[in-house]
Amino acid sequence: MAKVTIDGIEVEVQDGINVIEAAKAADVHVPHFCYHPSLSIVGQCRMCLVEVEGMPKLQAGCATPVKDGMKIAVWNEKVDKARKGQMEFLLINHPLDCPICDKAGECPLQDYSFNYGSVESRYGEFKRTYPGMDRTAIGPHVIQNMNRCIHCTRCIRFTAEITGTSELAFFKRGASTEVGVFPGTPLDNWMSACVTDICPTGALTPREFRFESRVWNLDSTESVCNGCDVGCNLFIGHRNGQVYRYRPRVNPDVNDHWLCDYGRFSYEQYETDRVVVPKVRTEDDYLAISTWEEALQSIGGALTKEANTVVIASAQMTNEEAWMAKTLFAGQLDAKIGVMVDPIGPIKMKSRTEWIVGDQAGPNFRGVQALVGDTSIDDILTGGAEGVDVLYICDARFSERASDPAVVANLRKAKFLVVHSWDANHPLCEVADVVIPGATHPEKEGTYTNLQGRVQRIHQAYSPKGQAVSDLEAFRRIGARLFPNHDAFRSADALDIFAELRASVPDMISEDARSGGVSA
Ligand code: SF4
Ligand code: SF4
Ligand code: FES
């Protein structure tokens, strides 16, 4: 360990870390552009200059390791002057674009210009531009505006050091230097949109989010990706019950600063017709809109202890939902519960120390399977649900196979079919006897268990649409109707249920819901 003094504050930090990281321990921010904690250090932008006692010249904070006894000034007159000068250099050619730039509001260049920039430039108003390079699609997800680039090389280092695909490079020289892709090799790797997070300007922006919303008009909720079993930590950017984007949330042990493109844009699946009210099949075989009371009455009439009930859980359910399903169906109704998950990928995700490989198309197969058991439901999917009195499907999208007409026909062979679904266009919704309006992942509260056994919390970004409810609340309503004196069905509070679950399931690894910022 090293004792260092930063702007008069003495802190003890790991020996050898750089000044930018050491200053964080003293709660002092060292302005920087090219430094990123998960990329190599290049000392390219000179924005991080600091004064180190005993050294004649200012030092680059990103490239200066701390030693015991070092005294560092991040904020003094000499450093301020150098920082202002550096901003003046960077802004010689940067356009006055903030009003029409998607990065505005979360742009380090904008913030630093505001804090350390000068209202006047000694270099005049002429700016070097890159004609024809102000809206170039350099890959399926990334739009480049070269005029805004400050040549920090973060994007180039990302493709060289993280994905190893090296699509990006510098071309030309001097003031004409530009970032580009090689002919015939677009920026098209499985994590390509990460460059839009780490670019410290609006030079690289994600196609899907461009001009959709000003960032300050979005609310942000901490959650976990439900695309696969890696369980990358993310922020849901949303407004008025609609997701506008997912952004990575730093967790060095899982996804570090990254998201894969598949997971990042997986919220687009929610842009579909939603089931917003319960539906019950009438005597003349018409699936009619109903009240919750009618739906519960219909389900309650079918679910008896004597009935042969089979429940198909889903890898999209939270641990709390799986626990409530087990308490209700297995505990009170002697039903069989099974869960399956589709294979996916493999999807590679880089934590700070290792590659993690996801291969299941659901965030919580491990958690749900550990809680409900591993009854096989394959014979019902392939052979049909004859002999099953009640088939209860907790999520119409429990598998891609559930959309296959042959599988739908097999599942429909049960005497009574209940389906939870948020997707109104799912074929199982057409054949069910009762359809329960379900909640999507941003509408839920609870935990997922990822492939490392890490239990991570997801938070509700906004309320479910219409009369939709989470599986947790649906099971609680059914349980409270059938077993009014049973304590388990009094509350659908995810935190209470998690506490109960942790006390009862010794294998449940402790919750790990770290949070962090998106940019470094
Ligand atoms: S495009 Fe962005 S990340 Fe890449 S060099 Fe330019 S400013 Fe840096
Ligand atoms: S690796 Fe998996 S969990 Fe991570 S962003 Fe991609 S799909 Fe989501
Ligand atoms: S952050 Fe140190 S030179 Fe760019």
Coordinates of C-alpha atoms and ligand atoms in Angstrom, one line a residue:
M1 CA 0.0 0.0 0.0
A2 CA 1.1 3.6 -0.6
K3 CA 0.2 6.7 1.4
V4 CA -0.2 9.6 -1.0
T5 CA -1.5 13.2 -0.6
I6 CA -3.9 14.4 -3.2
D7 CA -4.9 18.1 -3.0
G8 CA -4.0 18.0 0.7
I9 CA -6.0 14.9 1.4
E10 CA -3.9 11.9 2.6
V11 CA -5.2 8.5 1.4
E12 CA -3.9 5.0 1.4
V13 CA -4.1 3.2 -1.9
Q14 CA -2.7 0.2 -3.6
D15 CA 0.9 0.8 -4.6
G16 CA 1.3 1.3 -8.3
I17 CA -2.2 2.3 -9.3
N18 CA -2.3 5.4 -11.4
V19 CA -3.0 8.9 -10.2
I20 CA -6.6 9.0 -11.7
E21 CA -7.6 5.9 -9.7
A22 CA -5.7 7.0 -6.6
A23 CA -7.5 10.4 -6.7
K24 CA -10.9 8.6 -6.6
A25 CA -10.0 7.4 -3.0
A26 CA -9.7 11.1 -2.0
D27 CA -12.9 11.9 -3.9
V28 CA -11.0 14.1 -6.3
H29 CA -11.9 13.9 -10.0
V30 CA -9.0 14.0 -12.5
P31 CA -10.4 15.1 -15.9
H32 CA -9.5 12.6 -18.6
F33 CA -10.6 11.4 -22.0
C34 CA -8.4 8.6 -23.3
Y35 CA -7.9 6.8 -20.0
H36 CA -10.4 3.9 -19.4
P37 CA -9.9 1.5 -16.5
S38 CA -10.4 -1.6 -18.7
L39 CA -8.2 -0.5 -21.7
S40 CA -4.5 0.0 -22.1
I41 CA -3.0 3.4 -21.2
V42 CA -1.9 5.5 -24.1
G43 CA -1.5 9.1 -22.7
Q44 CA -3.1 10.4 -25.8
C45 CA -5.3 13.3 -24.8
R46 CA -3.1 15.1 -22.1
M47 CA -6.3 16.1 -20.3
C48 CA -5.2 14.4 -17.1
L49 CA -2.1 16.5 -16.4
V50 CA -1.3 16.9 -12.6
E51 CA 1.6 18.3 -10.7
V52 CA 3.7 15.9 -8.7
E53 CA 5.9 17.4 -6.0
G54 CA 9.6 17.0 -7.0
M55 CA 8.9 16.6 -10.8
P56 CA 9.7 19.6 -12.9
K57 CA 7.0 19.1 -15.5
L58 CA 3.3 18.3 -15.2
Q59 CA 2.6 14.5 -15.5
A60 CA -0.1 12.6 -17.2
G61 CA -2.2 11.2 -14.3
C62 CA -3.2 8.1 -16.3
A63 CA 0.4 7.1 -16.9
T64 CA 1.8 8.0 -13.5
P65 CA 1.8 5.2 -10.9
V66 CA 1.7 6.4 -7.3
K67 CA 4.4 5.7 -4.8
D68 CA 4.5 6.0 -1.1
G69 CA 4.9 9.6 0.1
M70 CA 3.9 11.2 -3.3
K71 CA 2.3 14.6 -3.1
I72 CA 0.0 15.4 -6.0
A73 CA -1.9 18.5 -7.0
V74 CA -4.9 18.0 -9.3
W75 CA -6.3 21.4 -8.8
N76 CA -3.8 24.4 -8.7
E77 CA -3.1 27.4 -10.9
K78 CA -0.4 25.7 -12.9
V79 CA -2.5 22.6 -13.7
D80 CA -5.7 24.7 -14.3
K81 CA -3.8 26.7 -16.9
A82 CA -2.5 23.5 -18.7
R83 CA -6.0 22.0 -18.6
K84 CA -7.6 25.1 -20.1
G85 CA -4.9 25.1 -22.8
Q86 CA -5.5 21.5 -23.6
M87 CA -9.3 22.1 -23.9
E88 CA -8.5 25.0 -26.2
F89 CA -6.5 22.6 -28.4
L90 CA -9.3 20.0 -28.4
L91 CA -11.9 22.6 -29.3
I92 CA -10.0 24.1 -32.2
N93 CA -11.7 21.6 -34.5
H94 CA -14.7 20.4 -32.5
P95 CA -18.0 21.7 -33.9
L96 CA -20.5 23.6 -31.7
D97 CA -22.8 20.7 -32.0
C98 CA -24.2 20.1 -28.6
P99 CA -27.8 21.2 -29.4
I100 CA -28.1 18.6 -32.1
C101 CA -25.8 15.9 -30.6
D102 CA -27.2 12.8 -28.9
K103 CA -24.3 12.7 -26.4
A104 CA -25.2 16.1 -25.0
G105 CA -26.1 15.7 -21.3
E106 CA -23.7 12.8 -20.7
C107 CA -20.7 14.0 -22.7
P108 CA -17.3 14.5 -20.9
L109 CA -16.2 16.9 -23.6
Q110 CA -19.3 19.0 -23.1
D111 CA -18.9 18.9 -19.3
Y112 CA -15.2 19.8 -19.4
S113 CA -15.8 22.6 -22.0
F114 CA -18.3 24.0 -19.6
N115 CA -15.9 23.7 -16.6
Y116 CA -12.5 24.5 -18.1
G117 CA -13.2 25.7 -21.7
S118 CA -12.8 29.3 -22.8
V119 CA -15.5 31.2 -24.5
E120 CA -13.0 32.5 -27.0
S121 CA -10.5 30.6 -29.1
R122 CA -7.2 32.1 -30.0
Y123 CA -7.2 30.0 -33.2
G124 CA -10.1 31.7 -34.9
E125 CA -13.3 30.2 -36.1
F126 CA -12.0 28.0 -39.0
K127 CA -12.5 24.4 -38.2
R128 CA -11.2 21.3 -40.0
T129 CA -14.1 19.1 -41.1
Y130 CA -14.4 15.7 -42.6
P131 CA -16.8 16.3 -45.5
G132 CA -19.2 13.4 -46.0
M133 CA -18.3 11.8 -42.6
D134 CA -20.9 13.3 -40.3
R135 CA -23.4 10.4 -40.3
T136 CA -21.6 7.3 -41.5
A137 CA -23.0 3.9 -40.6
I138 CA -19.7 2.1 -39.8
G139 CA -21.6 -1.0 -38.6
P140 CA -25.1 -2.2 -38.0
H141 CA -25.4 -0.4 -34.7
V142 CA -23.0 2.4 -34.8
I143 CA -23.2 5.8 -36.5
Q144 CA -20.0 7.9 -36.8
N145 CA -19.7 11.6 -36.9
M146 CA -16.0 12.1 -37.5
N147 CA -16.2 15.9 -37.0
R148 CA -16.8 15.2 -33.3
C149 CA -13.9 12.8 -32.8
I150 CA -11.1 13.9 -30.4
H151 CA -8.8 11.0 -31.4
C152 CA -8.7 9.5 -28.0
T153 CA -8.4 5.9 -29.5
R154 CA -10.7 4.4 -26.9
C155 CA -12.9 2.8 -29.7
I156 CA -9.8 1.5 -31.5
R157 CA -8.4 0.0 -28.3
F158 CA -11.8 -1.6 -27.5
T159 CA -11.8 -3.5 -30.8
A160 CA -8.2 -4.5 -30.4
E161 CA -8.1 -5.4 -26.8
I162 CA -11.6 -6.5 -25.8
T163 CA -13.3 -8.1 -28.8
G164 CA -10.0 -8.8 -30.5
T165 CA -11.6 -8.0 -33.9
S166 CA -9.7 -4.8 -34.7
E167 CA -12.2 -3.4 -37.1
L168 CA -11.3 0.2 -36.2
A169 CA -8.0 2.0 -36.9
F170 CA -6.6 5.5 -37.5
F171 CA -6.2 6.4 -41.2
K172 CA -4.4 9.4 -42.7
R173 CA -2.0 11.6 -40.8
G174 CA -1.7 14.9 -38.8
A175 CA -4.8 17.1 -38.7
S176 CA -6.5 14.8 -41.2
T177 CA -6.2 11.7 -39.0
E178 CA -9.5 9.9 -39.0
V179 CA -11.0 6.8 -37.3
G180 CA -12.4 4.4 -39.7
V181 CA -13.1 0.8 -40.7
F182 CA -11.1 -1.2 -43.2
P183 CA -12.8 -1.6 -46.6
G184 CA -15.3 -4.5 -46.5
T185 CA -14.9 -4.9 -42.7
P186 CA -17.7 -3.0 -40.9
L187 CA -17.8 -2.7 -37.1
D188 CA -19.9 -5.8 -36.8
N189 CA -18.8 -7.8 -33.8
W190 CA -21.1 -9.1 -31.0
M191 CA -20.2 -6.2 -28.6
S192 CA -19.9 -3.4 -31.2
A193 CA -22.2 -0.9 -29.6
C194 CA -19.9 -0.7 -26.5
V195 CA -17.8 1.8 -28.5
T196 CA -20.8 4.3 -28.2
D197 CA -20.6 4.0 -24.4
I198 CA -16.9 4.6 -24.2
C199 CA -16.5 7.3 -26.8
P200 CA -16.2 10.5 -24.8
T201 CA -17.9 12.6 -27.4
G202 CA -20.9 12.2 -29.8
A203 CA -18.6 10.8 -32.5
L204 CA -20.0 7.4 -32.1
T205 CA -23.7 6.9 -31.3
P206 CA -26.0 3.9 -31.3
R207 CA -28.3 3.8 -34.4
E208 CA -31.2 2.4 -32.3
F209 CA -31.2 5.3 -29.8
R210 CA -30.2 8.3 -32.1
F211 CA -32.7 11.1 -31.7
E212 CA -35.1 9.0 -29.8
S213 CA -34.9 11.0 -26.6
R214 CA -32.8 13.6 -24.8
V215 CA -30.9 11.7 -22.2
W216 CA -32.0 14.1 -19.4
N217 CA -35.6 13.3 -20.2
L218 CA -35.1 9.6 -19.3
D219 CA -35.4 7.9 -16.0
S220 CA -32.7 5.3 -15.2
T221 CA -33.3 2.1 -13.2
E222 CA -30.7 -0.5 -12.2
S223 CA -31.4 -3.9 -13.5
V224 CA -29.9 -7.0 -15.0
C225 CA -30.1 -8.2 -18.6
N226 CA -32.5 -11.0 -19.3
G227 CA -31.0 -12.0 -22.6
C228 CA -28.9 -14.9 -21.3
D229 CA -27.5 -16.5 -18.2
V230 CA -24.5 -14.2 -17.9
G231 CA -26.7 -11.6 -16.2
C232 CA -24.9 -8.4 -17.3
N233 CA -25.7 -5.5 -15.1
L234 CA -27.4 -2.6 -16.8
F235 CA -29.4 0.6 -16.5
I236 CA -32.8 0.7 -18.1
G237 CA -33.4 4.2 -19.7
H238 CA -37.1 4.7 -19.8
R239 CA -39.9 7.2 -19.9
N240 CA -43.7 6.9 -19.6
G241 CA -43.6 3.1 -19.5
Q242 CA -41.4 2.7 -22.5
V243 CA -37.8 1.5 -22.7
Y244 CA -35.5 3.7 -24.8
R245 CA -32.2 2.1 -24.2
Y246 CA -30.1 -0.3 -22.0
R247 CA -26.7 0.9 -20.9
P248 CA -24.0 -1.1 -19.1
R249 CA -23.8 -0.8 -15.3
V250 CA -20.3 -1.5 -14.1
N251 CA -19.8 -4.8 -12.4
P252 CA -16.1 -5.9 -12.6
D253 CA -17.0 -9.5 -11.8
V254 CA -19.7 -10.0 -14.4
N255 CA -19.8 -7.6 -17.4
D256 CA -17.2 -5.0 -16.3
H257 CA -18.2 -2.0 -18.5
W258 CA -19.8 -4.0 -21.4
L259 CA -23.0 -5.4 -22.8
C260 CA -23.4 -7.6 -25.9
D261 CA -25.4 -6.2 -28.8
Y262 CA -28.0 -8.9 -28.5
G263 CA -28.7 -8.1 -24.8
R264 CA -28.4 -4.3 -25.3
F265 CA -31.1 -4.2 -27.9
S266 CA -33.3 -7.0 -26.4
Y267 CA -35.8 -4.4 -25.1
E268 CA -37.0 -4.0 -28.7
Q269 CA -39.0 -7.3 -28.2
Y270 CA -41.4 -5.3 -25.9
E271 CA -42.5 -3.1 -28.8
T272 CA -45.4 -5.4 -29.6
D273 CA -49.1 -5.7 -28.7
R274 CA -49.5 -6.4 -25.0
V275 CA -52.0 -8.5 -23.1
V276 CA -53.5 -5.8 -20.8
V277 CA -56.6 -7.6 -19.4
P278 CA -57.4 -11.1 -18.3
K279 CA -59.3 -13.3 -20.7
V280 CA -61.5 -16.3 -20.0
R281 CA -63.0 -18.8 -22.5
T282 CA -66.8 -18.8 -22.4
E283 CA -69.1 -21.7 -22.7
D284 CA -69.6 -21.0 -26.4
D285 CA -65.8 -21.3 -26.9
Y286 CA -65.0 -17.6 -27.2
L287 CA -62.0 -16.1 -25.4
A288 CA -63.5 -13.0 -23.9
I289 CA -62.1 -10.1 -22.0
S290 CA -62.8 -10.7 -18.3
T291 CA -62.3 -9.1 -14.9
W292 CA -59.6 -10.4 -12.6
E293 CA -62.4 -11.8 -10.4
E294 CA -63.8 -13.9 -13.3
A295 CA -60.3 -15.1 -14.2
L296 CA -59.5 -16.1 -10.6
Q297 CA -62.9 -17.8 -10.3
S298 CA -62.2 -19.8 -13.4
I299 CA -58.7 -20.9 -12.3
G300 CA -59.8 -21.5 -8.7
G301 CA -62.5 -23.9 -10.0
A302 CA -60.0 -26.0 -11.9
L303 CA -57.1 -26.1 -9.4
T304 CA -58.0 -28.7 -6.9
K305 CA -55.7 -31.1 -5.0
E306 CA -57.3 -34.0 -6.9
A307 CA -56.6 -32.6 -10.3
N308 CA -53.6 -33.7 -12.2
T309 CA -51.8 -30.3 -12.5
V310 CA -48.6 -29.7 -14.4
V311 CA -46.9 -26.3 -14.2
I312 CA -44.4 -25.1 -16.8
A313 CA -42.2 -22.5 -15.2
S314 CA -39.9 -20.2 -17.2
A315 CA -36.2 -19.2 -17.1
Q316 CA -37.5 -15.6 -17.3
M317 CA -39.1 -15.9 -13.8
T318 CA -37.4 -14.3 -10.8
N319 CA -36.3 -16.4 -7.9
E320 CA -39.2 -14.9 -5.9
E321 CA -41.7 -15.9 -8.5
A322 CA -40.3 -19.4 -8.7
W323 CA -40.5 -19.7 -4.9
M324 CA -44.2 -18.5 -4.9
A325 CA -45.0 -20.9 -7.7
K326 CA -43.5 -23.8 -5.7
T327 CA -45.3 -22.8 -2.5
L328 CA -48.6 -22.6 -4.3
F329 CA -48.5 -25.4 -6.9
A330 CA -46.1 -28.0 -5.4
G331 CA -46.7 -27.1 -1.7
Q332 CA -50.5 -26.7 -1.7
L333 CA -51.7 -28.5 -4.8
D334 CA -49.3 -31.4 -5.3
A335 CA -48.7 -30.3 -8.8
K336 CA -45.6 -31.2 -10.9
I337 CA -43.4 -28.3 -11.9
G338 CA -40.8 -28.3 -14.6
V339 CA -38.7 -25.7 -16.4
M340 CA -36.7 -25.7 -19.6
V341 CA -34.5 -23.2 -21.4
D342 CA -33.4 -22.8 -25.0
P343 CA -29.7 -23.0 -25.8
I344 CA -28.2 -19.9 -27.2
G345 CA -24.9 -18.5 -28.4
P346 CA -22.5 -19.1 -26.9
I347 CA -22.3 -15.4 -25.9
K348 CA -18.9 -14.3 -24.7
M349 CA -18.8 -11.5 -22.1
K350 CA -15.6 -10.1 -20.6
S351 CA -15.5 -9.5 -16.9
R352 CA -12.4 -7.6 -15.4
T353 CA -10.6 -10.9 -15.0
E354 CA -12.0 -13.5 -17.4
W355 CA -14.3 -14.4 -20.2
I356 CA -17.8 -15.6 -19.1
V357 CA -19.7 -17.7 -21.7
G358 CA -23.5 -17.6 -21.7
D359 CA -25.3 -20.5 -23.4
Q360 CA -28.9 -20.3 -22.1
A361 CA -31.6 -18.0 -23.5
G362 CA -32.9 -17.0 -20.1
P363 CA -31.4 -15.1 -17.1
N364 CA -32.5 -17.4 -14.4
F365 CA -32.7 -21.1 -15.4
R366 CA -30.4 -22.0 -12.6
G367 CA -32.3 -20.2 -10.0
V368 CA -35.7 -21.4 -11.1
Q369 CA -34.5 -25.0 -11.5
A370 CA -32.9 -25.0 -8.1
L371 CA -36.1 -23.8 -6.5
V372 CA -38.8 -25.8 -8.4
G373 CA -36.9 -29.0 -9.2
D374 CA -36.1 -30.5 -12.5
T375 CA -39.2 -32.4 -13.6
S376 CA -39.0 -32.9 -17.3
I377 CA -41.8 -31.4 -19.4
D378 CA -40.4 -32.6 -22.7
D379 CA -42.9 -35.4 -23.0
I380 CA -45.7 -32.9 -22.8
L381 CA -44.2 -30.7 -25.5
T382 CA -43.5 -33.6 -27.8
G383 CA -46.1 -36.2 -26.9
G384 CA -49.0 -34.0 -25.8
A385 CA -50.8 -33.1 -22.5
E386 CA -53.5 -35.8 -22.6
G387 CA -54.4 -36.9 -19.1
V388 CA -53.4 -33.5 -17.7
D389 CA -56.3 -31.8 -16.0
V390 CA -54.7 -28.4 -15.6
L391 CA -51.7 -27.2 -17.5
Y392 CA -50.4 -23.9 -16.1
I393 CA -47.9 -22.1 -18.3
C394 CA -46.2 -19.3 -16.3
D395 CA -44.8 -17.6 -19.4
A396 CA -46.0 -18.1 -23.0
R397 CA -42.4 -17.5 -24.1
F398 CA -40.9 -20.1 -21.9
S399 CA -39.3 -21.5 -25.0
E400 CA -39.1 -20.8 -28.8
R401 CA -40.7 -24.2 -29.2
A402 CA -43.9 -22.8 -27.6
S403 CA -44.6 -21.0 -30.8
D404 CA -44.5 -24.1 -33.0
P405 CA -48.0 -25.0 -34.1
A406 CA -47.4 -28.7 -33.3
V407 CA -46.3 -27.9 -29.7
V408 CA -49.2 -25.5 -29.3
A409 CA -51.5 -28.3 -30.3
N410 CA -49.8 -30.7 -27.9
L411 CA -50.1 -28.3 -25.0
R412 CA -53.8 -27.6 -25.8
K413 CA -54.6 -31.3 -25.2
A414 CA -54.7 -30.5 -21.5
K415 CA -58.3 -30.3 -20.2
F416 CA -57.8 -26.8 -18.9
L417 CA -55.0 -24.4 -20.0
V418 CA -53.9 -21.3 -18.2
V419 CA -51.3 -19.0 -19.9
H420 CA -49.4 -16.0 -18.5
S421 CA -48.3 -13.7 -21.3
W422 CA -47.3 -10.1 -22.0
D423 CA -47.1 -10.8 -25.7
A424 CA -50.7 -10.6 -27.2
N425 CA -49.5 -12.2 -30.4
H426 CA -48.3 -15.4 -28.9
P427 CA -50.2 -18.4 -30.4
L428 CA -50.7 -19.9 -26.9
C429 CA -52.9 -16.9 -26.0
E430 CA -55.3 -17.9 -28.7
V431 CA -55.9 -21.4 -27.4
A432 CA -55.8 -20.9 -23.7
D433 CA -58.8 -21.2 -21.4
V434 CA -57.6 -18.4 -19.2
V435 CA -55.0 -15.7 -20.2
I436 CA -53.3 -13.8 -17.4
P437 CA -51.8 -10.5 -18.5
G438 CA -48.1 -10.8 -17.5
A439 CA -45.4 -8.3 -16.8
T440 CA -42.2 -7.8 -18.8
H441 CA -38.7 -7.8 -17.3
P442 CA -38.5 -4.0 -16.8
E443 CA -41.9 -4.2 -15.0
K444 CA -40.7 -6.7 -12.4
E445 CA -38.8 -6.5 -9.0
G446 CA -36.8 -9.5 -7.8
T447 CA -33.6 -11.5 -8.3
Y448 CA -32.0 -13.7 -10.9
T449 CA -29.2 -16.2 -10.4
N450 CA -26.6 -16.1 -13.1
L451 CA -24.3 -18.9 -14.4
Q452 CA -21.8 -18.0 -11.7
G453 CA -24.4 -18.6 -9.0
R454 CA -24.4 -14.8 -8.3
V455 CA -27.9 -13.7 -7.2
Q456 CA -28.5 -10.2 -8.7
R457 CA -31.4 -7.8 -8.1
I458 CA -33.6 -6.4 -10.8
H459 CA -35.7 -3.3 -10.1
Q460 CA -39.0 -2.3 -11.5
A461 CA -38.6 0.6 -14.0
Y462 CA -42.3 1.3 -14.4
S463 CA -45.7 -0.4 -13.6
P464 CA -47.0 -3.2 -15.7
K465 CA -49.4 -2.2 -18.5
G466 CA -53.1 -2.1 -17.9
Q467 CA -54.2 -4.8 -15.6
A468 CA -51.0 -6.9 -16.1
V469 CA -49.2 -8.2 -13.0
S470 CA -46.0 -10.0 -12.3
D471 CA -46.2 -13.8 -11.9
L472 CA -45.5 -13.1 -8.2
E473 CA -48.7 -11.1 -7.8
A474 CA -50.7 -13.5 -10.0
F475 CA -49.7 -16.5 -7.9
R476 CA -50.4 -14.5 -4.7
R477 CA -53.9 -13.7 -5.9
I478 CA -54.6 -17.3 -6.8
G479 CA -53.1 -18.6 -3.5
A480 CA -55.0 -16.0 -1.4
R481 CA -58.3 -17.1 -3.1
L482 CA -57.7 -20.8 -2.6
F483 CA -56.0 -20.7 0.7
P484 CA -57.1 -17.5 2.4
N485 CA -55.5 -18.4 5.8
H486 CA -52.1 -19.3 4.4
D487 CA -49.5 -16.6 5.3
A488 CA -47.4 -17.1 2.1
F489 CA -50.1 -15.5 0.0
R490 CA -50.6 -12.3 2.0
S491 CA -47.8 -10.3 0.3
A492 CA -46.2 -10.2 -3.1
D493 CA -43.3 -8.0 -1.8
A494 CA -40.2 -9.2 -3.6
L495 CA -37.9 -8.1 -0.7
D496 CA -39.9 -10.0 1.9
I497 CA -40.1 -13.1 -0.2
F498 CA -36.3 -12.9 -0.9
A499 CA -35.6 -12.8 2.9
E500 CA -37.9 -15.8 3.4
L501 CA -36.3 -17.6 0.5
R502 CA -32.8 -17.0 1.7
A503 CA -33.7 -18.3 5.1
S504 CA -35.2 -21.5 3.7
V505 CA -32.8 -22.3 0.9
P506 CA -29.2 -22.7 2.2
D507 CA -27.7 -22.9 -1.3
M508 CA -29.0 -19.4 -2.2
I509 CA -25.8 -17.5 -2.6
S510 CA -25.9 -14.0 -1.1
E511 CA -27.3 -11.2 -3.0
D512 CA -24.8 -9.3 -5.1
A513 CA -26.4 -6.2 -6.6
R514 CA -23.5 -3.9 -7.1
S515 CA -24.0 -0.7 -8.7
G516 CA -21.8 1.6 -10.6
G517 CA -21.6 4.3 -13.2
V518 CA -21.5 3.7 -16.9
S519 CA -18.5 5.8 -17.9
A520 CA -15.1 5.8 -16.5
Ligands
SF4_1 S1 -14.5 8.0 -32.3 FE1 -14.8 8.6 -30.1 S2 -13.8 6.9 -29.0 FE2 -13.0 6.8 -31.1 S3 -11.2 8.0 -31.1 FE3 -12.8 9.4 -31.7 S4 -13.5 10.4 -29.8 FE4 -12.3 8.6 -29.3
SF4_2 S1 -24.0 -11.5 -22.4 FE1 -26.1 -12.2 -21.9 S2 -26.6 -11.1 -20.1 FE2 -24.9 -10.0 -21.0 S3 -25.8 -8.4 -22.3 FE3 -25.5 -10.2 -23.6 S4 -27.4 -11.3 -23.5 FE4 -27.4 -9.9 -21.8
FES3 S1 -6.3 10.5 -19.8 FE1 -4.2 10.8 -19.5 S2 -3.5 11.4 -21.4 FE2 -5.6 11.0 -21.8

